Coordinates of C-alpha atoms in Angstrom, one line a residue:
Chain A
M83 CA 142.4 -88.2 84.6
K84 CA 141.4 -84.6 86.1
E85 CA 140.8 -84.1 90.0
G86 CA 137.8 -82.3 91.3
L87 CA 133.3 -81.0 89.6
P88 CA 133.2 -79.6 87.1
A89 CA 132.9 -75.9 87.4
K90 CA 129.1 -75.8 85.6
L91 CA 128.0 -78.9 87.8
L92 CA 128.4 -76.4 90.8
L93 CA 127.6 -73.2 89.9
L94 CA 123.6 -73.5 89.4
P95 CA 123.8 -75.2 93.0
G96 CA 125.9 -72.9 95.1
I97 CA 123.6 -70.1 92.9
I98 CA 120.3 -71.5 94.3
I99 CA 121.6 -71.9 97.9
F100 CA 124.0 -68.4 97.5
V101 CA 120.1 -66.5 96.6
A102 CA 118.2 -68.7 98.7
L103 CA 120.3 -67.8 101.9
F104 CA 120.4 -64.4 101.4
S105 CA 116.9 -64.0 101.0
F106 CA 116.3 -65.6 104.0
F107 CA 118.8 -63.7 105.7
S108 CA 117.0 -60.1 104.5
F109 CA 113.4 -60.9 104.9
H110 CA 115.3 -62.3 108.8
F111 CA 117.7 -59.1 109.4
D112 CA 116.2 -55.5 110.0
P113 CA 119.3 -53.4 109.5
Q114 CA 117.4 -50.3 111.8
I115 CA 117.7 -53.1 114.8
F116 CA 121.0 -54.2 114.0
L117 CA 121.9 -50.0 113.8
T118 CA 120.2 -49.5 117.2
R119 CA 122.5 -51.9 119.1
F120 CA 125.4 -49.5 118.7
N121 CA 122.9 -46.3 119.4
L122 CA 122.2 -47.3 122.8
K123 CA 123.4 -44.1 124.0
K124 CA 122.2 -41.9 121.8
E125 CA 118.6 -43.8 122.5
Y126 CA 119.1 -43.8 126.4
E127 CA 119.3 -39.9 125.6
K128 CA 116.4 -39.6 124.1
D129 CA 113.7 -41.1 125.6
Q130 CA 115.5 -39.3 129.1
T131 CA 114.6 -36.6 127.2
Y132 CA 110.8 -36.9 125.9
L133 CA 109.7 -38.5 129.3
K134 CA 110.7 -35.4 131.4
M135 CA 109.0 -33.4 129.1
A136 CA 106.7 -35.9 128.8
L137 CA 105.2 -37.6 131.9
K138 CA 102.0 -35.8 134.0
T139 CA 102.9 -37.6 137.0
K140 CA 105.6 -35.5 139.6
L141 CA 107.8 -38.1 141.4
P142 CA 109.2 -37.4 144.0
E143 CA 113.4 -36.9 144.0
E144 CA 113.3 -40.0 146.0
P145 CA 111.7 -42.4 146.6
L146 CA 109.4 -43.3 150.2
N147 CA 110.3 -45.7 152.8
Q148 CA 106.9 -47.5 152.6
V149 CA 104.2 -47.8 150.4
Q150 CA 101.2 -50.6 149.5
Y151 CA 97.8 -50.0 147.6
Q152 CA 95.2 -52.9 148.1
A153 CA 95.2 -53.0 143.7
Q154 CA 94.0 -57.4 143.3
G155 CA 94.6 -58.7 140.0
Y156 CA 91.8 -59.9 138.2
R157 CA 92.3 -63.8 137.9
C158 CA 92.9 -64.5 133.9
P159 CA 94.9 -68.0 133.1
G160 CA 96.6 -67.8 130.0
C161 CA 96.2 -63.6 129.4
C162 CA 97.5 -63.0 132.7
L163 CA 98.8 -59.3 131.0
V164 CA 94.6 -58.6 131.2
G165 CA 94.8 -59.6 134.4
A166 CA 97.2 -57.4 135.9
G167 CA 95.6 -54.5 133.6
A168 CA 92.2 -54.8 133.8
G169 CA 92.3 -55.1 138.5
L170 CA 95.0 -51.6 137.7
A171 CA 92.2 -49.9 135.6
H172 CA 89.3 -50.9 138.9
Y173 CA 91.6 -50.7 141.3
Y174 CA 91.8 -47.0 139.4
E175 CA 88.4 -45.9 138.5
P176 CA 86.3 -48.7 140.8
D177 CA 83.6 -48.6 138.8
I178 CA 85.0 -50.3 135.7
D179 CA 85.0 -53.7 136.5
F180 CA 86.3 -56.9 134.4
D181 CA 84.5 -57.1 131.7
A182 CA 83.8 -52.5 131.8
F183 CA 88.0 -52.9 131.3
I184 CA 87.6 -55.3 128.6
A185 CA 84.4 -53.9 126.6
Y186 CA 87.1 -50.5 126.0
G187 CA 90.0 -52.5 124.8
I188 CA 87.4 -53.4 121.7
P189 CA 87.1 -56.9 122.1
T190 CA 85.6 -57.0 119.0
I191 CA 88.3 -57.0 116.4
F192 CA 90.2 -59.9 114.6
Y193 CA 93.0 -59.0 112.9
A194 CA 94.5 -60.2 108.9
E195 CA 96.7 -58.4 108.3
E196 CA 99.5 -58.8 106.1
K197 CA 102.1 -55.9 105.5
G198 CA 105.6 -56.9 104.2
K199 CA 107.1 -58.6 106.6
T200 CA 104.8 -58.6 109.3
K201 CA 102.1 -61.0 109.8
R202 CA 99.4 -61.3 112.4
F203 CA 96.4 -62.7 112.5
G204 CA 93.2 -63.3 115.1
P205 CA 92.1 -61.7 118.1
G206 CA 92.4 -57.7 118.8
F207 CA 91.7 -56.9 122.3
D208 CA 94.5 -55.5 123.9
V209 CA 94.7 -53.8 127.3
W210 CA 96.6 -50.7 126.5
R211 CA 94.1 -49.4 124.3
A212 CA 91.1 -50.1 126.5
F213 CA 93.7 -47.6 129.2
A214 CA 93.7 -45.2 126.0
N215 CA 89.9 -45.4 126.4
L216 CA 89.3 -44.8 129.2
G217 CA 91.3 -41.4 129.0
Y218 CA 95.1 -42.4 130.0
T219 CA 98.2 -43.4 127.8
A220 CA 100.9 -46.1 128.4
Y221 CA 104.5 -46.0 129.0
R222 CA 107.4 -49.4 128.5
G223 CA 110.6 -49.5 130.4
K224 CA 112.9 -51.5 128.8
P225 CA 117.3 -51.1 129.9
S226 CA 117.8 -51.8 126.2
P227 CA 116.4 -49.6 122.5
I228 CA 114.7 -51.9 120.7
H229 CA 110.6 -52.5 121.1
P230 CA 109.1 -54.8 119.5
P231 CA 106.5 -53.7 115.8
Q232 CA 104.0 -51.5 116.5
I233 CA 101.5 -54.4 115.7
I234 CA 101.6 -55.8 118.3
F235 CA 100.7 -52.8 120.6
P236 CA 98.9 -50.7 117.7
T237 CA 97.9 -47.8 119.8
F238 CA 100.9 -48.2 122.0
N239 CA 102.6 -43.9 121.6
P240 CA 106.2 -45.6 120.1
Q241 CA 107.9 -42.9 121.8
N242 CA 106.4 -43.7 125.2
Y243 CA 108.9 -46.7 124.8
I244 CA 111.4 -46.0 127.1
T245 CA 114.8 -47.4 127.1
F246 CA 116.8 -47.2 130.7
Q247 CA 120.6 -47.9 131.6
D248 CA 119.8 -50.9 133.5
K249 CA 117.6 -52.4 135.8
D250 CA 119.0 -50.3 139.3
E251 CA 118.3 -47.0 137.6
E252 CA 114.8 -49.0 136.7
I253 CA 114.1 -49.3 140.7
L254 CA 114.4 -46.2 141.3
F255 CA 112.4 -45.5 138.6
I256 CA 109.5 -48.0 140.2
K257 CA 110.1 -47.1 143.3
K258 CA 109.5 -43.2 142.5
L259 CA 106.6 -44.7 139.8
L260 CA 104.8 -45.7 143.4
S261 CA 105.7 -42.8 144.9
A262 CA 103.2 -40.9 144.0
G263 CA 100.9 -43.5 144.0
N264 CA 101.6 -45.8 139.9
I265 CA 101.4 -49.0 140.0
P266 CA 103.4 -50.4 137.2
I267 CA 103.6 -54.1 135.9
I268 CA 106.7 -56.3 135.4
P269 CA 106.8 -59.9 133.5
W270 CA 107.4 -62.9 136.0
G271 CA 106.6 -65.0 135.1
D272 CA 103.2 -63.7 134.7
F273 CA 102.7 -59.5 134.2
L274 CA 102.2 -59.2 138.1
M275 CA 101.4 -55.1 139.4
V276 CA 103.7 -54.2 141.9
T277 CA 102.3 -53.2 144.6
G278 CA 104.3 -51.8 147.8
F279 CA 108.1 -52.2 148.3
N280 CA 109.7 -51.3 152.3
E281 CA 113.3 -50.3 152.0
N282 CA 113.3 -51.5 156.1
D283 CA 112.4 -55.1 154.4
R284 CA 113.9 -55.5 151.8
D285 CA 111.9 -59.1 152.1
N286 CA 108.5 -57.3 152.3
L287 CA 107.6 -56.0 148.5
W288 CA 104.0 -56.9 147.5
F289 CA 102.7 -58.0 143.6
S290 CA 99.5 -59.0 142.2
S291 CA 99.1 -62.7 141.9
Q292 CA 97.6 -64.8 139.1
T293 CA 96.7 -69.2 138.0
N294 CA 97.1 -71.4 135.6
K295 CA 93.3 -72.3 137.2
G296 CA 90.4 -71.5 136.4
S297 CA 87.7 -70.9 133.8
L298 CA 87.8 -68.8 131.2
M299 CA 84.0 -68.2 130.8
E300 CA 83.0 -66.9 134.7
Y301 CA 83.6 -63.2 136.6
P302 CA 87.2 -63.7 137.9
P303 CA 87.7 -62.4 141.1
L304 CA 89.7 -60.5 142.5
L305 CA 93.4 -62.4 143.6
T306 CA 94.5 -61.7 146.7
N307 CA 97.7 -59.9 146.6
S308 CA 101.3 -62.7 147.9
K309 CA 104.5 -60.8 149.3
R310 CA 107.9 -61.6 147.6
K311 CA 111.9 -61.4 148.6
F312 CA 112.8 -58.5 146.9
A313 CA 116.9 -60.4 145.6
D314 CA 113.6 -63.5 143.5
W315 CA 112.2 -60.4 141.5
V316 CA 115.5 -59.1 139.9
Q317 CA 116.1 -62.9 140.5
A318 CA 112.8 -63.5 137.7
W319 CA 112.9 -60.1 136.5
G320 CA 116.0 -60.6 134.6
S321 CA 115.7 -64.0 133.3
Q322 CA 112.1 -64.6 132.1
G323 CA 113.4 -66.5 129.3
G324 CA 118.1 -67.2 129.2
N325 CA 119.7 -64.2 130.4
Y326 CA 119.2 -61.9 126.8
H327 CA 116.1 -62.7 126.9
P328 CA 114.0 -59.3 124.4
E329 CA 111.0 -59.3 127.7
N330 CA 114.4 -58.8 130.6
Y331 CA 113.5 -56.0 132.9
V332 CA 110.8 -55.2 131.6
F333 CA 107.7 -53.0 133.3
Y334 CA 105.0 -50.9 132.4
W335 CA 102.6 -48.5 133.6
V336 CA 100.0 -45.1 132.7
E337 CA 98.7 -42.7 133.6
K338 CA 95.7 -40.8 133.5
V339 CA 96.0 -38.1 130.6
G340 CA 92.4 -37.1 129.6
P341 CA 88.4 -38.4 130.0
R342 CA 87.3 -42.1 129.1
K343 CA 84.8 -42.3 125.3
T344 CA 81.1 -42.5 126.8
V345 CA 79.8 -46.3 126.7
A346 CA 78.2 -45.3 123.9
E347 CA 81.1 -44.4 121.6
I348 CA 83.2 -48.4 123.7
L349 CA 79.8 -49.7 122.0
K350 CA 80.5 -47.8 117.9
E351 CA 83.9 -49.1 117.3
N352 CA 83.2 -53.3 119.5
K353 CA 80.2 -53.5 115.6
L354 CA 83.1 -51.1 113.2
A355 CA 85.6 -53.9 113.7
A356 CA 82.4 -56.3 114.7
Q357 CA 81.3 -56.3 111.2
E358 CA 84.6 -56.5 109.9
A359 CA 85.3 -59.7 112.2
P360 CA 83.7 -62.3 110.0
A361 CA 85.5 -61.6 107.1
K362 CA 88.8 -61.5 109.0
M363 CA 88.5 -64.6 109.7
Q364 CA 88.8 -65.9 106.6
K365 CA 91.4 -64.9 105.5
A366 CA 92.3 -66.3 109.3
I367 CA 91.3 -69.3 108.2
D368 CA 93.1 -69.4 104.4
Y369 CA 96.0 -68.4 106.1
L370 CA 96.3 -71.1 109.0
K371 CA 95.2 -73.6 105.8
S372 CA 98.1 -72.0 104.3
T373 CA 101.6 -71.8 105.6
G374 CA 100.1 -70.7 109.4
R375 CA 101.7 -70.3 112.4
W376 CA 99.9 -70.1 116.0
G377 CA 100.5 -69.9 119.2
D378 CA 100.0 -68.4 122.0
F379 CA 99.8 -64.3 121.9
I380 CA 101.7 -63.5 124.7
S381 CA 104.0 -66.5 124.4
A382 CA 104.8 -65.1 120.8
L383 CA 106.0 -62.0 122.5
N384 CA 108.5 -63.8 125.0
V385 CA 110.2 -65.6 122.8
G386 CA 113.0 -63.1 120.9
N387 CA 109.3 -61.7 118.3
V388 CA 109.0 -58.7 119.8
S389 CA 112.0 -57.2 119.5
T390 CA 112.3 -58.7 115.7
S391 CA 110.7 -55.9 112.8
R392 CA 108.8 -59.2 111.7
F393 CA 105.3 -60.3 113.8
E394 CA 104.0 -63.2 112.5
D395 CA 101.5 -65.3 115.1
Y396 CA 97.6 -66.2 115.4
S397 CA 96.9 -66.2 118.8
A398 CA 94.1 -67.6 120.6
S399 CA 94.4 -67.5 123.6
I400 CA 93.3 -64.2 124.4
D401 CA 89.5 -65.0 123.0
I402 CA 87.1 -66.8 125.5
P403 CA 86.9 -64.2 128.4
M404 CA 87.4 -61.5 126.3
T405 CA 84.2 -63.1 124.0
A406 CA 82.6 -64.7 127.6
A407 CA 83.4 -60.8 129.7
L408 CA 81.7 -58.7 126.1
S409 CA 78.6 -61.2 127.1
R410 CA 77.8 -60.5 130.3
Y411 CA 78.9 -56.7 129.5
L412 CA 76.4 -56.3 127.1
R413 CA 73.5 -58.4 128.9
K414 CA 74.9 -55.5 131.7
L415 CA 73.2 -53.3 129.3
G416 CA 70.6 -54.9 128.1
Y417 CA 70.9 -56.6 125.2
G418 CA 70.2 -59.4 126.1
K419 CA 70.0 -61.6 122.0
L420 CA 73.3 -59.8 121.0
A421 CA 74.9 -60.8 124.9
D422 CA 73.6 -65.0 123.9
Q423 CA 75.6 -64.5 120.3
Y424 CA 79.0 -64.6 121.7
W425 CA 78.6 -67.0 124.6
E426 CA 77.3 -68.8 122.3
I427 CA 80.7 -68.3 120.5
A428 CA 82.4 -68.5 124.0
K429 CA 81.5 -71.7 124.0
I430 CA 83.4 -72.3 121.5
Y431 CA 86.9 -71.7 122.2
D432 CA 86.9 -72.9 125.1
Q433 CA 86.2 -76.1 123.5
T434 CA 88.6 -75.3 121.4
Q435 CA 91.2 -74.3 123.8
A436 CA 90.3 -78.0 126.6
A437 CA 90.4 -79.4 123.0
I438 CA 94.4 -78.0 122.1
G439 CA 95.3 -78.5 125.9
N440 CA 94.0 -82.4 125.5
E441 CA 96.7 -82.4 121.5
P442 CA 100.4 -82.0 121.5
D443 CA 100.6 -82.0 118.2
S444 CA 101.4 -78.3 116.7
G445 CA 99.4 -80.0 112.8
K446 CA 97.0 -81.0 115.0
Q447 CA 96.2 -78.0 117.2
I448 CA 96.1 -75.7 113.7
K449 CA 93.2 -77.6 112.5
L450 CA 91.8 -77.2 115.5
V451 CA 91.7 -73.8 115.5
I452 CA 90.9 -73.7 112.0
E453 CA 87.9 -75.9 112.6
T454 CA 86.3 -73.7 115.4
L455 CA 86.6 -70.6 113.5
V456 CA 84.9 -72.1 110.4
K457 CA 81.9 -72.6 113.5
V458 CA 82.6 -68.7 114.7
K459 CA 82.6 -67.5 111.4
P460 CA 78.4 -67.3 110.7
L461 CA 77.8 -66.8 114.7
A462 CA 80.4 -63.8 114.9
E463 CA 78.1 -62.5 111.7
Q464 CA 74.9 -63.1 113.0
A465 CA 76.6 -61.0 115.8
A466 CA 77.3 -58.2 114.0
A467 CA 73.8 -57.9 112.4
L468 CA 72.5 -57.8 115.7
W469 CA 74.0 -54.7 116.8
P470 CA 73.0 -51.9 117.8
Chain B
M260 CA 143.8 -76.6 85.8
K261 CA 141.3 -75.7 88.0
D262 CA 140.6 -71.8 88.7
K263 CA 142.0 -70.4 92.1
K264 CA 138.4 -67.1 91.4
I265 CA 137.0 -70.3 90.3
S266 CA 136.8 -72.2 92.9
S267 CA 137.6 -68.9 95.9
L268 CA 133.7 -68.0 94.0
L269 CA 132.0 -71.7 94.6
S270 CA 133.7 -71.2 98.3
L271 CA 132.3 -67.8 98.8
L272 CA 128.3 -69.3 97.1
F273 CA 128.3 -72.1 99.6
P274 CA 131.7 -73.5 101.8
G275 CA 132.8 -76.6 100.3
L276 CA 132.4 -75.2 96.5
G277 CA 135.0 -74.8 95.9
H278 CA 136.6 -77.9 97.8
F279 CA 134.4 -80.3 95.2
Y280 CA 135.7 -78.6 92.3
I281 CA 139.6 -79.0 93.1
G282 CA 138.7 -82.9 94.4
K283 CA 139.4 -82.2 97.8
Y284 CA 136.3 -84.4 98.8
F285 CA 137.1 -84.9 102.5
D286 CA 137.7 -80.8 103.5
G287 CA 133.9 -79.7 101.5
I288 CA 132.1 -82.0 103.4
I289 CA 133.5 -80.8 106.3
L290 CA 133.3 -77.0 105.5
F291 CA 129.5 -78.2 103.7
W292 CA 127.9 -79.3 106.7
G293 CA 130.1 -76.7 109.2
A294 CA 128.3 -74.5 107.3
G295 CA 124.8 -75.7 106.4
F296 CA 124.6 -75.9 110.9
I297 CA 125.0 -73.4 111.2
W298 CA 122.4 -71.8 109.0
L299 CA 119.9 -74.0 110.1
V300 CA 120.5 -72.8 113.6
L301 CA 120.3 -69.4 112.8
Y302 CA 116.8 -71.0 110.8
I303 CA 115.4 -72.1 113.4
R304 CA 116.3 -69.7 115.7
S305 CA 116.4 -66.7 113.8
S306 CA 113.9 -64.3 115.4
Y307 CA 116.2 -64.1 118.3
L308 CA 119.5 -64.5 116.9
L309 CA 119.0 -62.2 114.1
T310 CA 117.9 -59.1 117.2
F311 CA 121.9 -58.7 117.2
D312 CA 120.0 -58.0 121.2
N313 CA 122.7 -61.2 122.6
P314 CA 126.7 -61.7 121.8
K315 CA 125.0 -65.8 120.9
S316 CA 123.8 -63.6 118.1
F317 CA 127.4 -62.3 117.1
L318 CA 129.0 -66.6 118.0
V319 CA 126.4 -67.6 115.4
F320 CA 127.2 -65.1 112.7
G321 CA 131.6 -64.9 113.9
A322 CA 131.3 -68.2 113.3
L323 CA 129.5 -68.3 110.2
L324 CA 132.8 -66.1 109.2
V325 CA 135.2 -68.3 110.1
V326 CA 133.9 -70.9 107.8
Y327 CA 133.7 -68.8 105.2
A328 CA 136.5 -67.3 105.2
I329 CA 138.6 -70.4 106.0
A330 CA 136.5 -72.1 102.6
V331 CA 137.6 -69.0 100.0
V332 CA 141.1 -69.4 101.6
D333 CA 142.1 -73.4 101.9
S334 CA 140.1 -73.8 98.2
Y335 CA 142.1 -70.7 96.8
R336 CA 144.9 -71.7 97.9
K337 CA 144.6 -75.7 97.0
T338 CA 143.9 -75.3 94.0
K339 CA 147.1 -75.5 91.9

C-alpha cells in the first residue's frame, strides 16, 4: 500500500491557499515603505535640506535657556488634537476661538472614498485644513521616513513630513522652535502643546492639558497648563503604545505663510461640502453594512494604520464637537435656522456616543453608527438646502 | 514511488502538504500548524507587522521563511 496522500488531492487546496496568502500579502505590503526603511540616511538628508529651504521661522543657533507661553488647549475629550490645535490657533490669533477654528476646518466634509488600498469614511474635519485656511502651513517631525498616507491629512503637504535623525535632534529643534515663538504639538496620551521649558530645571517643563471628561455639546473651556518632568515626557513620548509605535517621537508645528481665507470663503467651502455630504453618508452606510470596520479616528492614527499605505476606517468621535461648534458659529453669524439644523444633528451624534460608550460589542457598535447615519442623513439633506 | 520535486512544490505551496504527500503526517501537521499560526499573527497584526518599522516585522517574517525552508528541504530529503 502506498504511503501518503495523492498529489492531485493536495495540489488544488495548496494552490488555493497559496493564491489567498499571496493576495493578502500583496494587498497589505507596500514595497515603497519597505524600501524606505533602508533609505533612512537619504530620506533624512533630503528632508533636512528641504526644511532649511522651506522654513520661514528664523531659528536661533542655540535655544534660549528658558521660555514659557500662555497658550492653552481647549477641552476636547476624545478629540485632543482638535483641542490642542484650536488652542494654538487661538493663541496665535486671539479672535479665532474654538468655534471659528472648527468652521475653518470645514466640518461639513464627509468622506466616502475608496481608492485601491485606501478607504476612508466618516466626518472629515481636519485640524491641518483649519490651519491651512487660516494661512498656515503645517509640519510633522519624526525620526523615521515613514509618514501617513495622504488620505489621513489631505491638506498636509507631503514634503512637510520631515525625517529627523533621533529624538535628541528633535528635542533640540523643539527648543529652537519655542525660542523663536513657535509652539509645537506632541503626543503624550493626548496631543498637547509644549508651552515652556527651563534648562536650569528639567522638571520645569510645561504642556497644555486635556481631559476625558466634559460634554462635547458645550462650548469648551481653555484648560490650565500642566508642569511636567522632562524625563517623564521623553519616556512617554517614545512609548506611545510600545517601543516601535508609529507615533513615537512625533511632533507637529505650524507657521504663518499667508493671509487667512475670509468668512465668506469658508462659508462657501462648508456649503459645497454640505451639499455633497448626504450622498457620501449613504455610501458610508452601505460600506458599514457590508464589510465595514469603524473605530475612533484618532485611535486609528495610533494603531499603526498611519504607517501603511492602506487606511480603512470610519470614525465618529469628532462629529459631535464639530457639529455643535458649527451650529454655534452659524448662530453668531445670524443663520439661526441652519444653526438649529446642525444642533439637531449634533444631539443625535451625542446620543450615539453615549450609547456606544455603554456597548462593548463592536458589531452592535457598528449597528448604532449605521442607525445614527440613517437618522442624520435626511437632516443633512435639509441643512444642505439652508446654506446661504 | 513519490516524486521529490512534487513534495518540494507542495511544501512551497504551504508547509506540511509535502509531508502529507509522502506519508509523514506528524511532521506535516507540525509544519502546517506552525506556518498557519505565523500567517494568523500576520493577518491579525498586518498593519503593524507589514510596515517593517520595527524589528518584530523581520522576526516574524524570518520565522515564516525558516518554516517554509524546513518544510521544503525536509520533504525533499525524506521523499523515497
